[in-house]
Short mmCIF file of C-alpha atoms in Angstrom, two decimals:
data_model
loop_
_atom_site.label_atom_id
_atom_site.label_comp_id
_atom_site.label_asym_id
_atom_site.label_seq_id
_atom_site.Cartn_x
_atom_site.Cartn_y
_atom_site.Cartn_z
CA MET A 1 -42.87 -2.61 -28.08
CA ASN A 2 -41.58 -1.63 -31.50
CA SER A 3 -37.99 -2.82 -31.77
CA THR A 4 -37.18 -0.39 -34.59
CA LYS A 5 -36.86 3.26 -33.65
CA THR A 6 -36.60 6.38 -35.79
CA ILE A 7 -34.23 9.02 -34.47
CA LYS A 8 -36.08 12.31 -34.18
CA SER A 9 -33.93 14.13 -31.59
CA ALA A 10 -30.30 14.00 -30.48
CA LEU A 11 -28.06 15.33 -27.74
CA ILE A 12 -24.46 15.80 -28.83
CA SER A 13 -21.73 16.67 -26.34
CA VAL A 14 -18.19 15.68 -27.34
CA PHE A 15 -14.61 16.58 -26.55
CA HIS A 16 -13.08 15.63 -29.90
CA LYS A 17 -14.91 17.00 -32.94
CA ASP A 18 -12.95 14.91 -35.47
CA GLY A 19 -15.34 12.92 -37.69
CA LEU A 20 -18.43 14.50 -36.22
CA GLU A 21 -19.38 16.74 -39.15
CA PRO A 22 -20.74 13.97 -41.50
CA ILE A 23 -23.01 12.73 -38.66
CA VAL A 24 -24.34 16.19 -37.87
CA ARG A 25 -25.06 16.85 -41.53
CA LYS A 26 -26.82 13.49 -41.95
CA LEU A 27 -28.93 14.12 -38.84
CA ASN A 28 -29.84 17.54 -40.21
CA ASP A 29 -30.83 15.93 -43.56
CA LEU A 30 -33.06 13.55 -41.61
CA ASN A 31 -34.75 16.51 -39.83
CA VAL A 32 -33.48 15.41 -36.44
CA THR A 33 -33.74 18.07 -33.70
CA ILE A 34 -30.24 18.59 -32.26
CA TYR A 35 -29.45 19.73 -28.72
CA SER A 36 -25.91 20.54 -27.62
CA THR A 37 -23.60 22.33 -25.20
CA GLY A 38 -20.54 24.58 -25.16
CA GLY A 39 -17.87 23.90 -27.77
CA THR A 40 -19.96 21.25 -29.52
CA GLU A 41 -22.87 23.69 -29.86
CA LYS A 42 -20.55 26.25 -31.45
CA PHE A 43 -19.11 23.59 -33.79
CA ILE A 44 -22.60 22.69 -35.04
CA LYS A 45 -23.61 26.35 -35.45
CA ASP A 46 -20.45 27.01 -37.45
CA LEU A 47 -21.57 24.30 -39.87
CA GLY A 48 -24.69 26.41 -40.48
CA ILE A 49 -26.96 23.84 -38.83
CA THR A 50 -29.65 24.65 -36.31
CA VAL A 51 -28.91 23.52 -32.79
CA ILE A 52 -30.81 24.08 -29.52
CA PRO A 53 -28.64 24.93 -26.47
CA VAL A 54 -29.27 22.55 -23.57
CA GLU A 55 -29.63 25.59 -21.29
CA ASP A 56 -32.77 26.54 -23.25
CA VAL A 57 -34.27 23.23 -22.10
CA THR A 58 -33.04 23.31 -18.49
CA SER A 59 -33.26 27.09 -17.93
CA TYR A 60 -29.82 26.85 -16.33
CA PRO A 61 -26.62 28.07 -17.93
CA SER A 62 -23.38 26.06 -17.88
CA ILE A 63 -22.06 26.68 -14.40
CA LEU A 64 -18.98 26.13 -12.20
CA GLY A 65 -16.56 26.68 -15.08
CA GLY A 66 -18.30 24.13 -17.26
CA ARG A 67 -18.35 21.41 -14.64
CA VAL A 68 -22.16 21.27 -14.75
CA LYS A 69 -23.91 21.53 -18.14
CA THR A 70 -26.15 18.50 -18.72
CA LEU A 71 -26.81 17.27 -15.17
CA HIS A 72 -30.51 18.10 -15.04
CA PRO A 73 -33.82 16.11 -14.85
CA LYS A 74 -35.00 17.56 -18.16
CA VAL A 75 -31.92 16.08 -19.85
CA PHE A 76 -31.83 12.73 -18.10
CA GLY A 77 -35.62 12.41 -18.17
CA GLY A 78 -35.45 12.78 -21.94
CA ILE A 79 -32.91 9.96 -22.09
CA LEU A 80 -34.20 7.55 -19.46
CA ASN A 81 -37.97 7.67 -20.06
CA ARG A 82 -39.64 4.44 -21.16
CA GLN A 83 -41.63 5.24 -24.31
CA ASP A 84 -44.10 2.38 -23.70
CA HIS A 85 -44.72 3.28 -20.06
CA GLU A 86 -47.87 5.27 -19.32
CA GLY A 87 -46.52 6.88 -16.17
CA ASP A 88 -43.34 7.99 -17.92
CA ILE A 89 -45.30 9.39 -20.83
CA ALA A 90 -47.52 11.40 -18.49
CA GLU A 91 -44.60 12.83 -16.56
CA MET A 92 -42.80 13.78 -19.78
CA GLU A 93 -45.84 15.86 -20.73
CA GLU A 94 -46.30 17.27 -17.21
CA PHE A 95 -42.75 18.53 -16.83
CA GLN A 96 -42.27 19.42 -20.52
CA ILE A 97 -39.32 17.13 -20.98
CA PRO A 98 -38.09 16.74 -24.59
CA GLN A 99 -37.59 13.25 -25.89
CA LEU A 100 -33.91 12.35 -26.66
CA ASP A 101 -33.59 9.40 -29.03
CA LEU A 102 -29.85 9.66 -29.61
CA VAL A 103 -26.91 10.61 -27.39
CA ILE A 104 -23.43 11.16 -28.80
CA VAL A 105 -20.62 11.62 -26.30
CA ASP A 106 -16.82 11.64 -26.54
CA LEU A 107 -15.30 11.82 -23.04
CA TYR A 108 -12.58 14.10 -21.75
CA PRO A 109 -9.20 12.43 -22.46
CA PHE A 110 -8.29 11.42 -18.92
CA GLU A 111 -5.66 8.78 -19.82
CA LYS A 112 -3.88 10.99 -22.34
CA THR A 113 -3.78 13.81 -19.84
CA VAL A 114 -2.17 11.53 -17.23
CA ALA A 115 0.29 10.19 -19.81
CA SER A 116 1.28 13.76 -20.81
CA GLY A 117 2.65 14.42 -17.31
CA ALA A 118 0.12 17.16 -16.65
CA SER A 119 -0.41 18.62 -13.22
CA GLU A 120 -2.84 16.93 -10.83
CA GLN A 121 -5.29 19.83 -11.19
CA ASP A 122 -5.34 19.43 -14.98
CA ILE A 123 -5.84 15.70 -14.56
CA ILE A 124 -8.73 16.16 -12.14
CA GLU A 125 -10.46 18.52 -14.58
CA LYS A 126 -10.28 15.78 -17.21
CA ILE A 127 -12.50 13.48 -15.15
CA ASP A 128 -15.72 13.59 -17.10
CA ILE A 129 -18.88 13.68 -14.97
CA GLY A 130 -21.71 14.73 -17.24
CA GLY A 131 -20.44 12.71 -20.18
CA ILE A 132 -20.07 9.45 -18.26
CA SER A 133 -23.54 9.97 -16.79
CA LEU A 134 -25.06 10.52 -20.23
CA ILE A 135 -23.38 7.36 -21.54
CA ARG A 136 -24.65 5.21 -18.66
CA ALA A 137 -28.17 6.61 -18.86
CA ALA A 138 -28.53 6.13 -22.58
CA ALA A 139 -26.99 2.68 -22.49
CA LYS A 140 -29.37 1.60 -19.70
CA ASN A 141 -32.33 2.73 -21.82
CA PHE A 142 -31.09 1.09 -25.03
CA LYS A 143 -34.63 -0.15 -25.81
CA ASP A 144 -35.50 3.40 -26.72
CA THR A 145 -32.26 5.34 -26.96
CA VAL A 146 -29.13 5.06 -29.09
CA ILE A 147 -25.80 5.77 -27.42
CA VAL A 148 -22.65 6.56 -29.45
CA SER A 149 -20.01 6.71 -26.71
CA SER A 150 -16.77 7.28 -28.57
CA MET A 151 -15.48 8.86 -31.76
CA GLU A 152 -14.24 5.37 -32.79
CA GLN A 153 -17.93 4.48 -33.29
CA TYR A 154 -18.80 7.40 -35.61
CA ASP A 155 -18.27 5.56 -38.90
CA GLU A 156 -20.40 2.57 -37.87
CA PHE A 157 -23.23 4.77 -36.60
CA LEU A 158 -23.18 6.96 -39.72
CA SER A 159 -23.40 3.88 -41.94
CA ILE A 160 -26.44 2.60 -40.00
CA ILE A 161 -28.45 5.84 -40.14
CA THR A 162 -27.51 6.39 -43.80
CA ASN A 163 -28.51 2.91 -44.92
CA ASN A 164 -31.71 2.83 -42.76
CA ASN A 165 -32.98 6.37 -43.13
CA GLY A 166 -32.40 7.27 -39.50
CA GLN A 167 -33.76 4.07 -38.05
CA THR A 168 -32.01 1.65 -35.66
CA SER A 169 -32.90 -1.85 -34.59
CA ILE A 170 -33.00 -3.16 -30.99
CA THR A 171 -30.01 -5.34 -31.85
CA GLU A 172 -28.02 -2.35 -32.98
CA ARG A 173 -28.95 -0.28 -29.95
CA LYS A 174 -28.03 -3.07 -27.57
CA LYS A 175 -24.67 -3.48 -29.36
CA PHE A 176 -23.96 0.23 -28.91
CA ALA A 177 -25.00 -0.06 -25.25
CA ALA A 178 -22.48 -2.82 -24.67
CA LYS A 179 -19.79 -0.67 -26.25
CA ALA A 180 -20.87 2.22 -24.02
CA PHE A 181 -20.47 0.23 -20.83
CA ASN A 182 -17.05 -0.93 -22.07
CA VAL A 183 -16.12 2.76 -22.52
CA SER A 184 -17.41 3.78 -19.14
CA SER A 185 -15.92 0.86 -17.21
CA HIS A 186 -12.53 1.39 -18.85
CA TYR A 187 -12.66 5.08 -18.03
CA ASP A 188 -13.49 4.46 -14.38
CA THR A 189 -10.74 1.83 -14.14
CA ALA A 190 -8.18 4.30 -15.37
CA ILE A 191 -9.34 6.88 -12.84
CA PHE A 192 -9.28 4.42 -9.96
CA ASN A 193 -5.76 3.20 -10.83
CA TYR A 194 -4.57 6.84 -10.93
CA PHE A 195 -5.98 7.56 -7.47
CA ASN A 196 -5.29 4.23 -5.78
CA GLU A 197 -2.24 4.10 -3.54
CA ASP A 198 -3.28 1.90 -0.63
CA GLU A 199 -5.94 -0.57 -1.71
CA VAL A 200 -4.75 -3.98 -2.82
CA VAL A 201 -7.14 -4.28 -5.70
CA TYR A 202 -6.66 -5.71 -9.24
CA LYS A 203 -8.40 -3.63 -11.80
CA ALA A 204 -7.29 -3.80 -15.43
CA SER A 205 -8.89 -2.76 -18.65
CA GLU A 206 -7.49 -2.98 -22.19
CA THR A 207 -9.58 -1.78 -25.11
CA ILE A 208 -7.08 -2.63 -27.84
CA SER A 209 -7.25 -6.31 -28.83
CA LYS A 210 -6.14 -8.64 -31.56
CA THR A 211 -7.56 -12.06 -32.47
CA LEU A 212 -4.71 -14.48 -33.09
CA ARG A 213 -4.75 -17.37 -35.55
CA TYR A 214 -5.01 -19.69 -32.51
CA GLY A 215 -3.61 -20.08 -29.03
CA GLU A 216 -0.75 -22.23 -27.84
CA ASN A 217 -2.11 -25.06 -30.00
CA PRO A 218 -4.39 -25.02 -33.09
CA HIS A 219 -7.46 -26.25 -31.14
CA GLN A 220 -7.24 -23.28 -28.73
CA LYS A 221 -8.57 -19.79 -29.38
CA GLY A 222 -6.09 -17.00 -28.77
CA PHE A 223 -6.23 -13.27 -28.24
CA PHE A 224 -3.80 -10.48 -27.42
CA PHE A 225 -4.90 -7.44 -25.43
CA GLY A 226 -2.46 -4.60 -25.75
CA ASP A 227 -0.97 -2.04 -28.13
CA LEU A 228 1.73 -3.81 -30.16
CA ASP A 229 2.10 -0.73 -32.37
CA ALA A 230 3.34 1.19 -29.36
CA MET A 231 5.99 -1.47 -28.76
CA PHE A 232 7.16 -2.28 -32.28
CA ASP A 233 7.19 -1.13 -35.86
CA LYS A 234 6.54 -4.23 -37.89
CA LEU A 235 8.45 -3.94 -41.15
CA HIS A 236 7.79 -7.31 -42.73
CA GLY A 237 6.35 -10.79 -42.35
CA LYS A 238 3.33 -12.75 -41.24
CA GLU A 239 1.15 -12.04 -38.22
CA LEU A 240 2.64 -12.87 -34.84
CA SER A 241 1.17 -15.98 -33.19
CA TYR A 242 0.41 -16.65 -29.53
CA ASN A 243 3.70 -18.57 -29.13
CA ASN A 244 5.62 -15.91 -31.06
CA LEU A 245 4.35 -13.26 -28.62
CA LEU A 246 5.46 -15.28 -25.60
CA ASP A 247 8.92 -15.70 -27.10
CA VAL A 248 9.13 -12.07 -28.13
CA ASP A 249 8.20 -11.02 -24.57
CA ALA A 250 10.95 -13.27 -23.18
CA ALA A 251 13.46 -11.92 -25.72
CA VAL A 252 12.68 -8.27 -24.97
CA ASN A 253 12.92 -8.74 -21.21
CA LEU A 254 16.22 -10.65 -21.51
CA MET A 255 17.82 -8.12 -23.87
CA ASN A 256 16.78 -5.22 -21.65
CA GLU A 257 19.44 -6.47 -19.24
CA PHE A 258 22.07 -5.58 -21.86
CA LYS A 259 20.69 -2.27 -23.04
CA GLY A 260 23.43 0.19 -23.93
CA GLU A 261 26.19 -2.41 -23.62
CA ASP A 262 28.52 -3.78 -26.34
CA PRO A 263 26.85 -5.49 -29.32
CA THR A 264 24.82 -8.38 -27.92
CA PHE A 265 22.76 -11.02 -29.72
CA ALA A 266 20.37 -13.64 -28.36
CA ILE A 267 18.50 -16.54 -29.89
CA LEU A 268 15.50 -17.89 -27.97
CA LYS A 269 13.35 -21.00 -28.18
CA HIS A 270 10.38 -21.64 -25.89
CA ASN A 271 11.09 -18.55 -23.84
CA ASN A 272 14.70 -19.57 -23.06
CA ALA A 273 17.98 -18.40 -24.55
CA CYS A 274 19.64 -21.16 -26.58
CA GLY A 275 22.33 -18.84 -27.93
CA PHE A 276 23.79 -15.66 -26.47
CA ALA A 277 26.96 -13.68 -26.95
CA GLN A 278 28.42 -10.23 -26.48
CA ARG A 279 31.19 -9.11 -28.82
CA ALA A 280 32.91 -6.09 -30.40
CA THR A 281 30.67 -6.33 -33.48
CA MET A 282 27.10 -7.42 -34.01
CA HIS A 283 28.21 -9.84 -36.72
CA GLN A 284 30.51 -11.68 -34.32
CA ALA A 285 27.93 -11.58 -31.54
CA TYR A 286 25.43 -13.33 -33.82
CA VAL A 287 27.97 -15.90 -35.05
CA ASP A 288 28.95 -16.84 -31.52
CA ALA A 289 25.36 -16.84 -30.25
CA LEU A 290 24.41 -19.29 -33.02
CA ALA A 291 27.40 -21.49 -32.11
CA GLY A 292 25.86 -21.94 -28.66
CA ASP A 293 23.20 -24.25 -30.09
CA PRO A 294 22.70 -24.18 -33.88
CA VAL A 295 20.22 -26.99 -33.64
CA SER A 296 17.74 -25.27 -31.30
CA ALA A 297 18.20 -21.99 -33.18
CA PHE A 298 16.08 -23.41 -36.02
CA GLY A 299 12.72 -21.57 -35.92
CA GLY A 300 13.86 -19.33 -33.10
CA ILE A 301 13.40 -15.72 -32.09
CA LEU A 302 16.40 -13.48 -32.71
CA ILE A 303 17.07 -10.23 -30.90
CA ALA A 304 19.89 -7.66 -30.95
CA ASN A 305 20.59 -4.72 -28.62
CA ALA A 306 21.86 -2.49 -31.48
CA THR A 307 21.65 -1.97 -35.23
CA ILE A 308 21.76 -5.06 -37.45
CA ASP A 309 24.14 -4.52 -40.36
CA LYS A 310 24.51 -6.22 -43.74
CA ALA A 311 27.14 -8.72 -42.57
CA THR A 312 24.91 -9.86 -39.72
CA ALA A 313 21.84 -10.01 -41.95
CA GLU A 314 23.69 -12.25 -44.41
CA GLU A 315 24.44 -14.72 -41.62
CA ILE A 316 20.89 -14.58 -40.25
CA HIS A 317 19.45 -15.15 -43.74
CA GLN A 318 21.03 -18.63 -43.78
CA LEU A 319 18.91 -19.62 -40.76
CA PHE A 320 15.20 -20.34 -40.66
CA CYS A 321 13.90 -18.09 -37.90
CA GLU A 322 10.47 -16.81 -37.01
CA VAL A 323 11.17 -13.28 -35.77
CA VAL A 324 14.07 -10.80 -35.85
CA ILE A 325 14.04 -7.88 -33.38
CA ALA A 326 16.39 -4.93 -33.22
CA PRO A 327 16.24 -1.20 -32.47
CA ALA A 328 17.32 -0.46 -36.06
CA TYR A 329 18.45 -2.05 -39.32
CA ASP A 330 20.77 -0.80 -42.06
CA ASP A 331 18.90 -0.53 -45.39
CA ASP A 332 20.96 -3.22 -47.09
CA ALA A 333 20.47 -5.53 -44.09
CA LEU A 334 16.73 -5.00 -44.23
CA ALA A 335 16.62 -5.82 -47.93
CA ILE A 336 18.30 -9.16 -47.24
CA LEU A 337 16.07 -10.09 -44.29
CA LYS A 338 12.93 -9.28 -46.30
CA GLU A 339 13.77 -11.93 -48.87
CA LYS A 340 11.99 -14.51 -46.67
CA LYS A 341 8.28 -13.79 -47.07
CA ASN A 342 7.09 -14.95 -43.68
CA ARG A 343 10.02 -13.78 -41.56
CA VAL A 344 8.73 -11.19 -39.05
CA ILE A 345 10.99 -8.17 -38.77
CA LEU A 346 10.35 -5.84 -35.82
CA VAL A 347 11.87 -2.51 -34.80
CA GLN A 348 11.72 -2.32 -31.03
CA LYS A 349 10.73 1.07 -29.68
CA ASP A 350 12.07 2.47 -26.45
CA ILE A 351 8.99 2.42 -24.23
CA GLU A 352 8.37 1.70 -20.58
CA LEU A 353 7.29 -1.87 -19.86
CA PRO A 354 4.73 -2.92 -17.18
CA THR A 355 6.13 -3.08 -13.64
CA GLN A 356 4.03 -6.14 -12.69
CA THR A 357 3.40 -9.57 -14.10
CA VAL A 358 -0.11 -11.07 -14.23
CA ARG A 359 -1.09 -14.72 -14.85
CA THR A 360 -4.15 -16.80 -14.21
CA ALA A 361 -4.06 -19.39 -11.47
CA LEU A 362 -6.86 -21.67 -10.26
CA ASN A 363 -10.01 -19.53 -10.17
CA GLY A 364 -8.14 -16.21 -9.94
CA VAL A 365 -4.98 -14.40 -10.87
CA LEU A 366 -1.48 -14.11 -9.48
CA ILE A 367 0.11 -10.66 -9.57
CA GLN A 368 3.65 -9.78 -8.59
CA ASP A 369 6.23 -7.05 -9.07
CA LYS A 370 8.48 -7.79 -11.98
CA ASP A 371 11.94 -9.16 -11.14
CA ASN A 372 13.74 -5.90 -11.86
CA LYS A 373 16.74 -6.74 -9.72
CA THR A 374 19.88 -7.20 -11.79
CA ASP A 375 22.89 -8.63 -9.97
CA LYS A 376 25.78 -6.15 -9.93
CA LEU A 377 29.37 -6.21 -8.77
CA GLU A 378 28.51 -4.26 -5.59
CA ASP A 379 25.91 -6.90 -4.62
CA LEU A 380 28.43 -9.74 -4.42
CA THR A 381 29.87 -11.27 -1.30
CA TYR A 382 32.91 -13.46 -1.66
CA ALA A 383 32.10 -16.75 0.03
CA THR A 384 35.39 -18.57 -0.61
CA ASN A 385 39.08 -18.09 -0.02
CA ASN A 386 39.72 -18.12 -3.77
CA LYS A 387 38.37 -14.94 -5.40
CA PRO A 388 37.21 -14.71 -9.04
CA SER A 389 39.47 -12.82 -11.46
CA GLU A 390 38.20 -9.62 -13.11
CA LYS A 391 37.47 -11.57 -16.29
CA GLU A 392 35.61 -14.25 -14.29
CA LEU A 393 33.55 -11.59 -12.53
CA ASP A 394 32.49 -10.18 -15.89
CA ASP A 395 31.43 -13.67 -17.00
CA LEU A 396 29.68 -14.39 -13.71
CA LEU A 397 27.52 -11.29 -13.99
CA PHE A 398 26.89 -11.99 -17.65
CA ALA A 399 25.75 -15.52 -16.82
CA SER A 400 23.63 -14.31 -13.92
CA LYS A 401 21.64 -12.01 -16.21
CA ILE A 402 20.85 -14.89 -18.57
CA CYS A 403 20.05 -17.20 -15.65
CA LYS A 404 17.50 -14.72 -14.30
CA HIS A 405 15.53 -15.04 -17.56
CA THR A 406 15.71 -18.84 -17.90
CA LYS A 407 13.05 -21.23 -16.62
CA SER A 408 13.72 -22.74 -13.19
CA ASN A 409 15.36 -24.89 -12.09
CA THR A 410 18.21 -23.61 -14.16
CA ILE A 411 21.96 -23.61 -14.45
CA VAL A 412 23.80 -21.38 -16.95
CA LEU A 413 27.35 -22.03 -18.13
CA ALA A 414 29.23 -19.19 -19.82
CA LYS A 415 32.73 -18.34 -20.99
CA ASN A 416 34.15 -15.21 -22.57
CA LYS A 417 30.66 -13.60 -22.55
CA GLN A 418 29.18 -16.44 -24.54
CA LEU A 419 26.46 -18.82 -23.44
CA CYS A 420 27.97 -22.33 -23.51
CA ALA A 421 24.79 -24.05 -22.42
CA SER A 422 21.98 -23.99 -19.90
CA GLY A 423 19.90 -26.55 -18.11
CA THR A 424 16.32 -25.34 -18.12
CA GLY A 425 13.11 -26.18 -16.31
CA GLN A 426 14.44 -29.21 -14.48
CA THR A 427 12.97 -30.66 -11.31
CA SER A 428 16.46 -30.97 -9.81
CA ARG A 429 19.30 -28.48 -9.93
CA VAL A 430 21.70 -31.39 -10.36
CA ASP A 431 19.75 -32.50 -13.42
CA ALA A 432 19.88 -28.94 -14.78
CA LEU A 433 23.65 -28.85 -14.34
CA ARG A 434 24.17 -32.26 -15.95
CA GLN A 435 21.95 -31.23 -18.84
CA ALA A 436 23.98 -28.06 -19.33
CA ILE A 437 27.33 -29.88 -19.23
CA GLU A 438 26.19 -32.54 -21.67
CA LYS A 439 24.80 -29.92 -24.05
CA ALA A 440 27.97 -27.82 -23.92
CA LYS A 441 30.12 -30.83 -24.72
CA SER A 442 27.83 -31.82 -27.61
CA PHE A 443 28.64 -28.48 -29.29
CA ASN A 444 32.36 -28.82 -28.52
CA PHE A 445 32.65 -26.19 -25.80
CA ASN A 446 35.71 -26.49 -23.60
CA LEU A 447 34.42 -25.78 -20.10
CA GLU A 448 37.88 -25.27 -18.59
CA GLY A 449 37.69 -21.70 -17.23
CA ALA A 450 33.93 -21.42 -17.72
CA VAL A 451 31.65 -20.06 -15.04
CA MET A 452 28.38 -21.36 -13.57
CA ALA A 453 25.27 -19.40 -12.54
CA SER A 454 22.38 -20.79 -10.57
CA ASP A 455 18.96 -19.15 -10.05
CA ALA A 456 18.75 -20.43 -6.48
CA PHE A 457 21.05 -21.71 -3.70
CA PHE A 458 22.70 -25.15 -3.54
CA PRO A 459 21.32 -27.19 -0.63
CA PHE A 460 24.19 -29.67 -1.02
CA PRO A 461 27.76 -29.53 -2.43
CA ASP A 462 26.97 -31.91 -5.29
CA CYS A 463 26.50 -29.13 -7.89
CA VAL A 464 29.84 -27.44 -7.20
CA GLU A 465 31.59 -30.79 -7.25
CA ILE A 466 30.07 -31.75 -10.61
CA ALA A 467 30.94 -28.35 -12.03
CA ASP A 468 34.50 -28.56 -10.71
CA ASN A 469 34.98 -31.95 -12.35
CA ALA A 470 33.82 -30.41 -15.67
CA GLY A 471 36.49 -27.71 -15.46
CA ILE A 472 34.40 -24.88 -14.03
CA LYS A 473 36.29 -22.84 -11.44
CA SER A 474 33.98 -19.94 -10.66
CA VAL A 475 30.38 -19.95 -9.44
CA ILE A 476 27.65 -17.35 -8.79
CA GLN A 477 24.59 -18.20 -6.76
CA PRO A 478 22.20 -16.46 -4.28
CA GLY A 479 23.36 -18.30 -1.16
CA GLY A 480 21.11 -18.59 1.85
CA SER A 481 20.96 -22.37 2.32
CA ILE A 482 21.36 -23.62 5.90
CA LYS A 483 24.00 -25.92 4.36
CA ASP A 484 25.89 -23.23 2.39
CA GLN A 485 29.05 -24.12 4.35
CA LEU A 486 29.16 -27.55 2.71
CA SER A 487 29.46 -25.97 -0.74
CA ILE A 488 31.88 -23.34 0.56
CA ASP A 489 34.07 -26.02 2.10
CA TYR A 490 34.21 -28.00 -1.13
CA CYS A 491 35.13 -24.89 -3.08
CA ASN A 492 37.87 -23.97 -0.61
CA ASP A 493 39.31 -27.47 -0.73
CA ASN A 494 39.36 -27.48 -4.54
CA ASP A 495 40.33 -23.92 -5.46
CA VAL A 496 36.88 -22.98 -6.80
CA ALA A 497 35.80 -19.35 -6.44
CA MET A 498 32.17 -18.76 -5.39
CA VAL A 499 30.26 -15.52 -4.88
CA PHE A 500 26.83 -14.96 -3.38
CA THR A 501 24.35 -12.40 -4.76
CA GLY A 502 21.79 -12.58 -1.97
CA THR A 503 18.96 -12.57 -4.53
CA ARG A 504 17.07 -15.58 -5.81
CA HIS A 505 15.78 -15.47 -9.40
CA PHE A 506 13.13 -18.18 -9.73
CA LYS A 507 11.23 -18.07 -13.02
CA HIS A 508 8.33 -20.46 -13.25
#
């Protein structure tokens, strides 16, 4: 078998015509016989280039409103025949089937049609049948046939036939075949996910990818699959790393809890907030967030829920930080932040985030709904005789939002809508509380009048007792322990207010 093939005939049937003209003109220069259908046929004719309608080969017109054009043995025989197989050669002659050395297809835009909010009927009509069949057939027979399955491949294909006078190698054809099956499998996955309502099946496909400098550590390879450009406008700085992306994800999800609220600023390290504050101005929110832990803030990820102004940027500029995220920046603020060459500056766009989380586990994956439950005033039940004041309730709900986005086991201490400290990722809730208290004291926070949030219930009264001894007089927790009464009794005996949310917020 000759591994190099010269293209002598081509079938072109595409939805998008962008970028197609140079290929058609080059094929014409190479004396390639071109077959086509419908709008593509007209496009080629309008270029003044000879094209043979597929219906002249099949003796059938396009029928059923264009649903059937290429689905015919004379088309698929021309694609699937094995050029070194005597039986195939004989049948090609017997049934007068034209050889097709090249197939160029660009599928109906199913995903874009769904995303546009079109009607179900419009969406159904954008399920490509003939195109997907042509792609699979040509890819299967890559030993003899070239398949160009997307307009994104036009430039590469044009370069090959230009540099090699219309010839392709077996390696090139197999590479295009692999791309074709990627296109077809992605397309079918999108269709299945649109239709599926009842089957518990995990099907995901992402065609946009980015190779990272490395993974979590330099000896690990790392990749990101997704469309970062849809999420952010990157204004400045180096490429985001694997660890940056994890921290940015944590920052975005945390700040979404405070969308549309007063100016709020967060500083994160290793996916957890080390500084957080809500104030009347963004400048003061940043200053007070930094005060929560100026040591951990070094090299952190910074995020704001509103525009960053010059005064805030001047403060930020004094800190070494990896990434700054905000929905907007004043021009003079941006000029200041850009003075650090490697500092990544992102404008966060208002887009819908995934509703599920996915992570690998053992020899499979774990999938769950995102924790989209935010504790609100109406969710609270008052477990103790002493009730929180209005100010304490504001702080309790503030702390609860931060607690939800902090690694378990966690305790969050807050006062005046400022994060005083948190205990994160501890094996014991008591250890998490002690860590938080010690950290708050190390940065000179007075915990008298502070509040405490816990991501899960207290099985014993030890946490409320330790918190009370530190000056904390108001607590928010899910409740639900068979020994809740022990904590309630302690609070009642010591004038501590405690509310239950009824919702656990583990984050592992």
